[in-house]
Amino acid sequence: MSALKSSLSKGLKELRIHFCQTSPASNGLREFVGQNYAAIKKANPELPILIREASGAEARVFARFDKGVERKVTLQNASTQDVGKLLEQLVKST
C-alpha cells in the first residue's frame, strides 16, 4: 500500500476504477477507494484517477501506461487489504 501513497512511476498515465455501488462483491474496492483515494491523489496530483460507479459493474481497475499499454485486475470479492496488494502489483507491471 505504501507504493500507492508515494509518487508513482511516470510511465503510469491513468487509473480507471470500476465498481458497483451496492454489490457485496465490490465492497473491498469501495472501502479501499473511500479510505485511500485522498492520500493517493495527494501523492500523485497529476495522475488522472477515474472512478466509475455503475449498477452491476464488475469490480476492476485498469492502469494505462506509456505507449497505450493497458493492464487490468479484477477485484470481485477482494478484501480491502487484497485490493491494496493487487493494485501495487498492477501499477508496477509496466
PDB file of N, CA and C in Angstrom:
ATOM      1  N   MET A   1       0.810  -1.189   0.000  1.00  0.00           N
ATOM      2  CA  MET A   1       0.000   0.000   0.000  1.00  0.00           C
ATOM      3  C   MET A   1       0.853   1.251   0.000  1.00  0.00           C
ATOM      4  N   SER A   2       2.039   1.194   0.575  1.00  0.00           N
ATOM      5  CA  SER A   2       2.892   2.378   0.658  1.00  0.00           C
ATOM      6  C   SER A   2       3.314   2.871  -0.720  1.00  0.00           C
ATOM      7  N   ALA A   3       3.446   1.960  -1.679  1.00  0.00           N
ATOM      8  CA  ALA A   3       3.829   2.375  -3.033  1.00  0.00           C
ATOM      9  C   ALA A   3       2.751   3.248  -3.661  1.00  0.00           C
ATOM     10  N   LEU A   4       1.490   2.994  -3.356  1.00  0.00           N
ATOM     11  CA  LEU A   4       0.409   3.794  -3.923  1.00  0.00           C
ATOM     12  C   LEU A   4       0.320   5.169  -3.284  1.00  0.00           C
ATOM     13  N   LYS A   5       0.742   5.286  -2.047  1.00  0.00           N
ATOM     14  CA  LYS A   5       0.658   6.566  -1.355  1.00  0.00           C
ATOM     15  C   LYS A   5       1.906   7.411  -1.564  1.00  0.00           C
ATOM     16  N   SER A   6       2.848   6.907  -2.372  1.00  0.00           N
ATOM     17  CA  SER A   6       4.021   7.695  -2.733  1.00  0.00           C
ATOM     18  C   SER A   6       3.926   7.993  -4.224  1.00  0.00           C
ATOM     19  N   SER A   7       4.860   8.756  -4.701  1.00  0.00           N
ATOM     20  CA  SER A   7       4.833   9.130  -6.109  1.00  0.00           C
ATOM     21  C   SER A   7       4.986   7.885  -6.981  1.00  0.00           C
ATOM     22  N   LEU A   8       4.063   7.710  -7.918  1.00  0.00           N
ATOM     23  CA  LEU A   8       4.075   6.539  -8.792  1.00  0.00           C
ATOM     24  C   LEU A   8       4.934   6.793 -10.021  1.00  0.00           C
ATOM     25  N   SER A   9       5.228   5.750 -10.736  1.00  0.00           N
ATOM     26  CA  SER A   9       6.058   5.811 -11.933  1.00  0.00           C
ATOM     27  C   SER A   9       5.514   6.824 -12.936  1.00  0.00           C
ATOM     28  N   LYS A  10       6.413   7.534 -13.587  1.00  0.00           N
ATOM     29  CA  LYS A  10       5.999   8.482 -14.628  1.00  0.00           C
ATOM     30  C   LYS A  10       5.407   7.745 -15.822  1.00  0.00           C
ATOM     31  N   GLY A  11       5.677   6.448 -15.951  1.00  0.00           N
ATOM     32  CA  GLY A  11       5.115   5.647 -17.040  1.00  0.00           C
ATOM     33  C   GLY A  11       3.634   5.361 -16.877  1.00  0.00           C
ATOM     34  N   LEU A  12       3.124   5.498 -15.664  1.00  0.00           N
ATOM     35  CA  LEU A  12       1.694   5.303 -15.400  1.00  0.00           C
ATOM     36  C   LEU A  12       0.956   6.574 -15.792  1.00  0.00           C
ATOM     37  N   LYS A  13       0.029   6.457 -16.726  1.00  0.00           N
ATOM     38  CA  LYS A  13      -0.664   7.634 -17.259  1.00  0.00           C
ATOM     39  C   LYS A  13      -2.074   7.819 -16.719  1.00  0.00           C
ATOM     40  N   GLU A  14      -2.710   6.719 -16.261  1.00  0.00           N
ATOM     41  CA  GLU A  14      -4.103   6.833 -15.827  1.00  0.00           C
ATOM     42  C   GLU A  14      -4.511   5.594 -15.046  1.00  0.00           C
ATOM     43  N   LEU A  15      -5.354   5.775 -14.037  1.00  0.00           N
ATOM     44  CA  LEU A  15      -6.005   4.671 -13.327  1.00  0.00           C
ATOM     45  C   LEU A  15      -7.510   4.835 -13.497  1.00  0.00           C
ATOM     46  N   ARG A  16      -8.186   3.753 -13.902  1.00  0.00           N
ATOM     47  CA  ARG A  16      -9.647   3.752 -14.013  1.00  0.00           C
ATOM     48  C   ARG A  16     -10.188   2.680 -13.072  1.00  0.00           C
ATOM     49  N   ILE A  17     -11.068   3.087 -12.186  1.00  0.00           N
ATOM     50  CA  ILE A  17     -11.626   2.194 -11.172  1.00  0.00           C
ATOM     51  C   ILE A  17     -13.114   2.036 -11.447  1.00  0.00           C
ATOM     52  N   HIS A  18     -13.557   0.783 -11.616  1.00  0.00           N
ATOM     53  CA  HIS A  18     -14.969   0.488 -11.891  1.00  0.00           C
ATOM     54  C   HIS A  18     -15.503  -0.394 -10.779  1.00  0.00           C
ATOM     55  N   PHE A  19     -16.689  -0.063 -10.271  1.00  0.00           N
ATOM     56  CA  PHE A  19     -17.331  -0.936  -9.286  1.00  0.00           C
ATOM     57  C   PHE A  19     -18.813  -0.612  -9.177  1.00  0.00           C
ATOM     58  N   CYS A  20     -19.546  -1.520  -8.548  1.00  0.00           N
ATOM     59  CA  CYS A  20     -20.980  -1.352  -8.291  1.00  0.00           C
ATOM     60  C   CYS A  20     -21.156  -0.667  -6.938  1.00  0.00           C
ATOM     61  N   GLN A  21     -22.111   0.252  -6.854  1.00  0.00           N
ATOM     62  CA  GLN A  21     -22.347   0.979  -5.603  1.00  0.00           C
ATOM     63  C   GLN A  21     -22.937   0.097  -4.510  1.00  0.00           C
ATOM     64  N   THR A  22     -23.605  -0.981  -4.871  1.00  0.00           N
ATOM     65  CA  THR A  22     -24.332  -1.762  -3.871  1.00  0.00           C
ATOM     66  C   THR A  22     -23.901  -3.225  -3.765  1.00  0.00           C
ATOM     67  N   SER A  23     -23.225  -3.745  -4.727  1.00  0.00           N
ATOM     68  CA  SER A  23     -22.879  -5.163  -4.749  1.00  0.00           C
ATOM     69  C   SER A  23     -21.892  -5.536  -3.638  1.00  0.00           C
ATOM     70  N   PRO A  24     -22.162  -6.630  -2.920  1.00  0.00           N
ATOM     71  CA  PRO A  24     -21.208  -7.109  -1.917  1.00  0.00           C
ATOM     72  C   PRO A  24     -19.858  -7.490  -2.537  1.00  0.00           C
ATOM     73  N   ALA A  25     -19.849  -7.880  -3.802  1.00  0.00           N
ATOM     74  CA  ALA A  25     -18.599  -8.256  -4.474  1.00  0.00           C
ATOM     75  C   ALA A  25     -17.683  -7.052  -4.669  1.00  0.00           C
ATOM     76  N   SER A  26     -18.217  -5.840  -4.602  1.00  0.00           N
ATOM     77  CA  SER A  26     -17.422  -4.619  -4.767  1.00  0.00           C
ATOM     78  C   SER A  26     -17.044  -3.971  -3.436  1.00  0.00           C
ATOM     79  N   ASN A  27     -17.447  -4.557  -2.315  1.00  0.00           N
ATOM     80  CA  ASN A  27     -17.197  -3.944  -1.002  1.00  0.00           C
ATOM     81  C   ASN A  27     -15.738  -3.590  -0.767  1.00  0.00           C
ATOM     82  N   GLY A  28     -14.827  -4.512  -1.018  1.00  0.00           N
ATOM     83  CA  GLY A  28     -13.406  -4.275  -0.764  1.00  0.00           C
ATOM     84  C   GLY A  28     -12.873  -3.094  -1.557  1.00  0.00           C
ATOM     85  N   LEU A  29     -13.221  -3.021  -2.831  1.00  0.00           N
ATOM     86  CA  LEU A  29     -12.752  -1.920  -3.674  1.00  0.00           C
ATOM     87  C   LEU A  29     -13.383  -0.602  -3.246  1.00  0.00           C
ATOM     88  N   ARG A  30     -14.681  -0.613  -2.928  1.00  0.00           N
ATOM     89  CA  ARG A  30     -15.346   0.613  -2.460  1.00  0.00           C
ATOM     90  C   ARG A  30     -14.687   1.134  -1.184  1.00  0.00           C
ATOM     91  N   GLU A  31     -14.444   0.235  -0.238  1.00  0.00           N
ATOM     92  CA  GLU A  31     -13.808   0.635   1.016  1.00  0.00           C
ATOM     93  C   GLU A  31     -12.395   1.148   0.778  1.00  0.00           C
ATOM     94  N   PHE A  32     -11.654   0.475  -0.089  1.00  0.00           N
ATOM     95  CA  PHE A  32     -10.288   0.900  -0.394  1.00  0.00           C
ATOM     96  C   PHE A  32     -10.283   2.328  -0.948  1.00  0.00           C
ATOM     97  N   VAL A  33     -11.168   2.595  -1.899  1.00  0.00           N
ATOM     98  CA  VAL A  33     -11.242   3.934  -2.501  1.00  0.00           C
ATOM     99  C   VAL A  33     -11.605   4.961  -1.428  1.00  0.00           C
ATOM    100  N   GLY A  34     -12.592   4.647  -0.605  1.00  0.00           N
ATOM    101  CA  GLY A  34     -13.005   5.575   0.445  1.00  0.00           C
ATOM    102  C   GLY A  34     -11.902   5.891   1.440  1.00  0.00           C
ATOM    103  N   GLN A  35     -11.080   4.909   1.769  1.00  0.00           N
ATOM    104  CA  GLN A  35     -10.032   5.075   2.768  1.00  0.00           C
ATOM    105  C   GLN A  35      -8.740   5.656   2.205  1.00  0.00           C
ATOM    106  N   ASN A  36      -8.460   5.432   0.903  1.00  0.00           N
ATOM    107  CA  ASN A  36      -7.128   5.746   0.381  1.00  0.00           C
ATOM    108  C   ASN A  36      -7.066   6.736  -0.770  1.00  0.00           C
ATOM    109  N   TYR A  37      -8.196   7.071  -1.360  1.00  0.00           N
ATOM    110  CA  TYR A  37      -8.165   7.947  -2.541  1.00  0.00           C
ATOM    111  C   TYR A  37      -7.442   9.267  -2.262  1.00  0.00           C
ATOM    112  N   ALA A  38      -7.769   9.932  -1.174  1.00  0.00           N
ATOM    113  CA  ALA A  38      -7.185  11.249  -0.882  1.00  0.00           C
ATOM    114  C   ALA A  38      -5.666  11.173  -0.769  1.00  0.00           C
ATOM    115  N   ALA A  39      -5.152  10.163  -0.089  1.00  0.00           N
ATOM    116  CA  ALA A  39      -3.697  10.028   0.080  1.00  0.00           C
ATOM    117  C   ALA A  39      -3.015   9.712  -1.246  1.00  0.00           C
ATOM    118  N   ILE A  40      -3.619   8.861  -2.058  1.00  0.00           N
ATOM    119  CA  ILE A  40      -3.034   8.520  -3.360  1.00  0.00           C
ATOM    120  C   ILE A  40      -3.033   9.757  -4.261  1.00  0.00           C
ATOM    121  N   LYS A  41      -4.139  10.488  -4.275  1.00  0.00           N
ATOM    122  CA  LYS A  41      -4.236  11.680  -5.119  1.00  0.00           C
ATOM    123  C   LYS A  41      -3.282  12.770  -4.638  1.00  0.00           C
ATOM    124  N   LYS A  42      -3.115  12.908  -3.340  1.00  0.00           N
ATOM    125  CA  LYS A  42      -2.189  13.908  -2.794  1.00  0.00           C
ATOM    126  C   LYS A  42      -0.756  13.602  -3.207  1.00  0.00           C
ATOM    127  N   ALA A  43      -0.385  12.327  -3.219  1.00  0.00           N
ATOM    128  CA  ALA A  43       0.967  11.926  -3.608  1.00  0.00           C
ATOM    129  C   ALA A  43       1.176  11.977  -5.118  1.00  0.00           C
ATOM    130  N   ASN A  44       0.081  11.934  -5.884  1.00  0.00           N
ATOM    131  CA  ASN A  44       0.155  11.897  -7.351  1.00  0.00           C
ATOM    132  C   ASN A  44      -0.870  12.869  -7.949  1.00  0.00           C
ATOM    133  N   PRO A  45      -0.700  14.170  -7.718  1.00  0.00           N
ATOM    134  CA  PRO A  45      -1.734  15.131  -8.129  1.00  0.00           C
ATOM    135  C   PRO A  45      -1.956  15.216  -9.636  1.00  0.00           C
ATOM    136  N   GLU A  46      -0.982  14.875 -10.427  1.00  0.00           N
ATOM    137  CA  GLU A  46      -1.113  14.974 -11.889  1.00  0.00           C
ATOM    138  C   GLU A  46      -1.695  13.710 -12.522  1.00  0.00           C
ATOM    139  N   LEU A  47      -1.788  12.635 -11.756  1.00  0.00           N
ATOM    140  CA  LEU A  47      -2.281  11.365 -12.285  1.00  0.00           C
ATOM    141  C   LEU A  47      -3.811  11.365 -12.330  1.00  0.00           C
ATOM    142  N   PRO A  48      -4.396  11.175 -13.528  1.00  0.00           N
ATOM    143  CA  PRO A  48      -5.851  11.057 -13.591  1.00  0.00           C
ATOM    144  C   PRO A  48      -6.300   9.739 -12.939  1.00  0.00           C
ATOM    145  N   ILE A  49      -7.193   9.849 -11.978  1.00  0.00           N
ATOM    146  CA  ILE A  49      -7.791   8.672 -11.337  1.00  0.00           C
ATOM    147  C   ILE A  49      -9.291   8.783 -11.567  1.00  0.00           C
ATOM    148  N   LEU A  50      -9.814   7.934 -12.445  1.00  0.00           N
ATOM    149  CA  LEU A  50     -11.214   7.992 -12.831  1.00  0.00           C
ATOM    150  C   LEU A  50     -11.988   6.917 -12.086  1.00  0.00           C
ATOM    151  N   ILE A  51     -13.034   7.301 -11.406  1.00  0.00           N
ATOM    152  CA  ILE A  51     -13.843   6.359 -10.630  1.00  0.00           C
ATOM    153  C   ILE A  51     -15.215   6.280 -11.277  1.00  0.00           C
ATOM    154  N   ARG A  52     -15.596   5.073 -11.671  1.00  0.00           N
ATOM    155  CA  ARG A  52     -16.887   4.848 -12.327  1.00  0.00           C
ATOM    156  C   ARG A  52     -17.711   3.888 -11.498  1.00  0.00           C
ATOM    157  N   GLU A  53     -18.848   4.371 -11.011  1.00  0.00           N
ATOM    158  CA  GLU A  53     -19.790   3.534 -10.280  1.00  0.00           C
ATOM    159  C   GLU A  53     -20.970   3.258 -11.194  1.00  0.00           C
ATOM    160  N   ALA A  54     -21.321   1.995 -11.322  1.00  0.00           N
ATOM    161  CA  ALA A  54     -22.474   1.626 -12.143  1.00  0.00           C
ATOM    162  C   ALA A  54     -23.114   0.376 -11.557  1.00  0.00           C
ATOM    163  N   SER A  55     -24.411   0.356 -11.568  1.00  0.00           N
ATOM    164  CA  SER A  55     -25.146  -0.778 -11.024  1.00  0.00           C
ATOM    165  C   SER A  55     -24.765  -2.065 -11.749  1.00  0.00           C
ATOM    166  N   GLY A  56     -24.353  -3.064 -10.995  1.00  0.00           N
ATOM    167  CA  GLY A  56     -23.990  -4.353 -11.566  1.00  0.00           C
ATOM    168  C   GLY A  56     -22.601  -4.427 -12.167  1.00  0.00           C
ATOM    169  N   ALA A  57     -21.811  -3.350 -12.081  1.00  0.00           N
ATOM    170  CA  ALA A  57     -20.470  -3.348 -12.671  1.00  0.00           C
ATOM    171  C   ALA A  57     -19.539  -4.282 -11.901  1.00  0.00           C
ATOM    172  N   GLU A  58     -18.662  -4.922 -12.631  1.00  0.00           N
ATOM    173  CA  GLU A  58     -17.647  -5.788 -12.032  1.00  0.00           C
ATOM    174  C   GLU A  58     -16.580  -4.909 -11.378  1.00  0.00           C
ATOM    175  N   ALA A  59     -16.126  -5.299 -10.195  1.00  0.00           N
ATOM    176  CA  ALA A  59     -15.073  -4.557  -9.503  1.00  0.00           C
ATOM    177  C   ALA A  59     -13.746  -4.827 -10.202  1.00  0.00           C
ATOM    178  N   ARG A  60     -13.179  -3.779 -10.813  1.00  0.00           N
ATOM    179  CA  ARG A  60     -11.909  -3.937 -11.520  1.00  0.00           C
ATOM    180  C   ARG A  60     -11.213  -2.593 -11.651  1.00  0.00           C
ATOM    181  N   VAL A  61      -9.912  -2.661 -11.902  1.00  0.00           N
ATOM    182  CA  VAL A  61      -9.106  -1.456 -12.081  1.00  0.00           C
ATOM    183  C   VAL A  61      -8.256  -1.633 -13.332  1.00  0.00           C
ATOM    184  N   PHE A  62      -8.214  -0.582 -14.130  1.00  0.00           N
ATOM    185  CA  PHE A  62      -7.389  -0.546 -15.332  1.00  0.00           C
ATOM    186  C   PHE A  62      -6.267   0.457 -15.106  1.00  0.00           C
ATOM    187  N   ALA A  63      -5.066   0.113 -15.544  1.00  0.00           N
ATOM    188  CA  ALA A  63      -3.932   1.037 -15.497  1.00  0.00           C
ATOM    189  C   ALA A  63      -3.441   1.222 -16.933  1.00  0.00           C
ATOM    190  N   ARG A  64      -3.313   2.492 -17.351  1.00  0.00           N
ATOM    191  CA  ARG A  64      -2.793   2.789 -18.686  1.00  0.00           C
ATOM    192  C   ARG A  64      -1.393   3.344 -18.515  1.00  0.00           C
ATOM    193  N   PHE A  65      -0.468   2.778 -19.307  1.00  0.00           N
ATOM    194  CA  PHE A  65       0.938   3.151 -19.236  1.00  0.00           C
ATOM    195  C   PHE A  65       1.362   3.830 -20.537  1.00  0.00           C
ATOM    196  N   ASP A  66       2.636   4.171 -20.618  1.00  0.00           N
ATOM    197  CA  ASP A  66       3.201   4.741 -21.845  1.00  0.00           C
ATOM    198  C   ASP A  66       2.873   3.876 -23.053  1.00  0.00           C
ATOM    199  N   LYS A  67       2.785   4.518 -24.194  1.00  0.00           N
ATOM    200  CA  LYS A  67       2.569   3.853 -25.485  1.00  0.00           C
ATOM    201  C   LYS A  67       1.251   3.086 -25.537  1.00  0.00           C
ATOM    202  N   GLY A  68       0.270   3.497 -24.735  1.00  0.00           N
ATOM    203  CA  GLY A  68      -1.059   2.906 -24.788  1.00  0.00           C
ATOM    204  C   GLY A  68      -1.195   1.521 -24.187  1.00  0.00           C
ATOM    205  N   VAL A  69      -0.186   1.042 -23.496  1.00  0.00           N
ATOM    206  CA  VAL A  69      -0.253  -0.282 -22.864  1.00  0.00           C
ATOM    207  C   VAL A  69      -1.229  -0.220 -21.695  1.00  0.00           C
ATOM    208  N   GLU A  70      -2.168  -1.157 -21.669  1.00  0.00           N
ATOM    209  CA  GLU A  70      -3.141  -1.224 -20.574  1.00  0.00           C
ATOM    210  C   GLU A  70      -3.084  -2.579 -19.892  1.00  0.00           C
ATOM    211  N   ARG A  71      -3.251  -2.543 -18.581  1.00  0.00           N
ATOM    212  CA  ARG A  71      -3.353  -3.769 -17.786  1.00  0.00           C
ATOM    213  C   ARG A  71      -4.592  -3.620 -16.910  1.00  0.00           C
ATOM    214  N   LYS A  72      -5.196  -4.757 -16.563  1.00  0.00           N
ATOM    215  CA  LYS A  72      -6.369  -4.697 -15.688  1.00  0.00           C
ATOM    216  C   LYS A  72      -6.286  -5.800 -14.657  1.00  0.00           C
ATOM    217  N   VAL A  73      -6.937  -5.549 -13.542  1.00  0.00           N
ATOM    218  CA  VAL A  73      -7.057  -6.549 -12.492  1.00  0.00           C
ATOM    219  C   VAL A  73      -8.515  -6.553 -12.038  1.00  0.00           C
ATOM    220  N   THR A  74      -9.065  -7.760 -11.915  1.00  0.00           N
ATOM    221  CA  THR A  74     -10.442  -7.924 -11.442  1.00  0.00           C
ATOM    222  C   THR A  74     -10.401  -8.125  -9.935  1.00  0.00           C
ATOM    223  N   LEU A  75     -11.258  -7.401  -9.226  1.00  0.00           N
ATOM    224  CA  LEU A  75     -11.221  -7.380  -7.766  1.00  0.00           C
ATOM    225  C   LEU A  75     -12.540  -7.806  -7.128  1.00  0.00           C
ATOM    226  N   GLN A  76     -13.294  -8.661  -7.808  1.00  0.00           N
ATOM    227  CA  GLN A  76     -14.548  -9.169  -7.258  1.00  0.00           C
ATOM    228  C   GLN A  76     -14.264  -9.912  -5.956  1.00  0.00           C
ATOM    229  N   ASN A  77     -15.000  -9.604  -4.917  1.00  0.00           N
ATOM    230  CA  ASN A  77     -14.910 -10.268  -3.614  1.00  0.00           C
ATOM    231  C   ASN A  77     -13.546 -10.145  -2.942  1.00  0.00           C
ATOM    232  N   ALA A  78     -12.728  -9.186  -3.350  1.00  0.00           N
ATOM    233  CA  ALA A  78     -11.416  -8.982  -2.721  1.00  0.00           C
ATOM    234  C   ALA A  78     -11.586  -8.141  -1.458  1.00  0.00           C
ATOM    235  N   SER A  79     -10.785  -8.451  -0.445  1.00  0.00           N
ATOM    236  CA  SER A  79     -10.805  -7.641   0.777  1.00  0.00           C
ATOM    237  C   SER A  79     -10.068  -6.331   0.511  1.00  0.00           C
ATOM    238  N   THR A  80     -10.223  -5.382   1.407  1.00  0.00           N
ATOM    239  CA  THR A  80      -9.538  -4.098   1.265  1.00  0.00           C
ATOM    240  C   THR A  80      -8.023  -4.298   1.199  1.00  0.00           C
ATOM    241  N   GLN A  81      -7.497  -5.196   2.025  1.00  0.00           N
ATOM    242  CA  GLN A  81      -6.057  -5.469   2.029  1.00  0.00           C
ATOM    243  C   GLN A  81      -5.617  -6.096   0.706  1.00  0.00           C
ATOM    244  N   ASP A  82      -6.410  -7.031   0.187  1.00  0.00           N
ATOM    245  CA  ASP A  82      -6.088  -7.656  -1.097  1.00  0.00           C
ATOM    246  C   ASP A  82      -6.105  -6.637  -2.225  1.00  0.00           C
ATOM    247  N   VAL A  83      -7.054  -5.708  -2.173  1.00  0.00           N
ATOM    248  CA  VAL A  83      -7.136  -4.664  -3.196  1.00  0.00           C
ATOM    249  C   VAL A  83      -5.835  -3.863  -3.206  1.00  0.00           C
ATOM    250  N   GLY A  84      -5.350  -3.465  -2.036  1.00  0.00           N
ATOM    251  CA  GLY A  84      -4.098  -2.709  -1.949  1.00  0.00           C
ATOM    252  C   GLY A  84      -2.930  -3.466  -2.544  1.00  0.00           C
ATOM    253  N   LYS A  85      -2.801  -4.739  -2.219  1.00  0.00           N
ATOM    254  CA  LYS A  85      -1.698  -5.553  -2.742  1.00  0.00           C
ATOM    255  C   LYS A  85      -1.788  -5.713  -4.258  1.00  0.00           C
ATOM    256  N   LEU A  86      -2.983  -6.006  -4.745  1.00  0.00           N
ATOM    257  CA  LEU A  86      -3.155  -6.206  -6.184  1.00  0.00           C
ATOM    258  C   LEU A  86      -2.949  -4.918  -6.970  1.00  0.00           C
ATOM    259  N   LEU A  87      -3.359  -3.790  -6.417  1.00  0.00           N
ATOM    260  CA  LEU A  87      -3.121  -2.512  -7.102  1.00  0.00           C
ATOM    261  C   LEU A  87      -1.642  -2.172  -7.148  1.00  0.00           C
ATOM    262  N   GLU A  88      -0.919  -2.457  -6.083  1.00  0.00           N
ATOM    263  CA  GLU A  88       0.525  -2.230  -6.100  1.00  0.00           C
ATOM    264  C   GLU A  88       1.173  -3.053  -7.200  1.00  0.00           C
ATOM    265  N   GLN A  89       0.798  -4.311  -7.323  1.00  0.00           N
ATOM    266  CA  GLN A  89       1.339  -5.156  -8.389  1.00  0.00           C
ATOM    267  C   GLN A  89       0.967  -4.611  -9.763  1.00  0.00           C
ATOM    268  N   LEU A  90      -0.263  -4.137  -9.905  1.00  0.00           N
ATOM    269  CA  LEU A  90      -0.736  -3.620 -11.182  1.00  0.00           C
ATOM    270  C   LEU A  90       0.071  -2.389 -11.625  1.00  0.00           C
ATOM    271  N   VAL A  91       0.255  -1.433 -10.740  1.00  0.00           N
ATOM    272  CA  VAL A  91       0.951  -0.204 -11.136  1.00  0.00           C
ATOM    273  C   VAL A  91       2.449  -0.430 -11.370  1.00  0.00           C
ATOM    274  N   LYS A  92       2.982  -1.528 -10.876  1.00  0.00           N
ATOM    275  CA  LYS A  92       4.391  -1.867 -11.111  1.00  0.00           C
ATOM    276  C   LYS A  92       4.572  -2.767 -12.337  1.00  0.00           C
ATOM    277  N   SER A  93       3.486  -3.117 -13.014  1.00  0.00           N
ATOM    278  CA  SER A  93       3.562  -4.113 -14.081  1.00  0.00           C
ATOM    279  C   SER A  93       3.849  -3.520 -15.453  1.00  0.00           C
ATOM    280  N   THR A  94       4.534  -2.414 -15.521  1.00  0.00           N
ATOM    281  CA  THR A  94       4.844  -1.806 -16.830  1.00  0.00           C
ATOM    282  C   THR A  94       5.640  -2.761 -17.582  1.00  0.00           C
TER     283      THR A  94
END
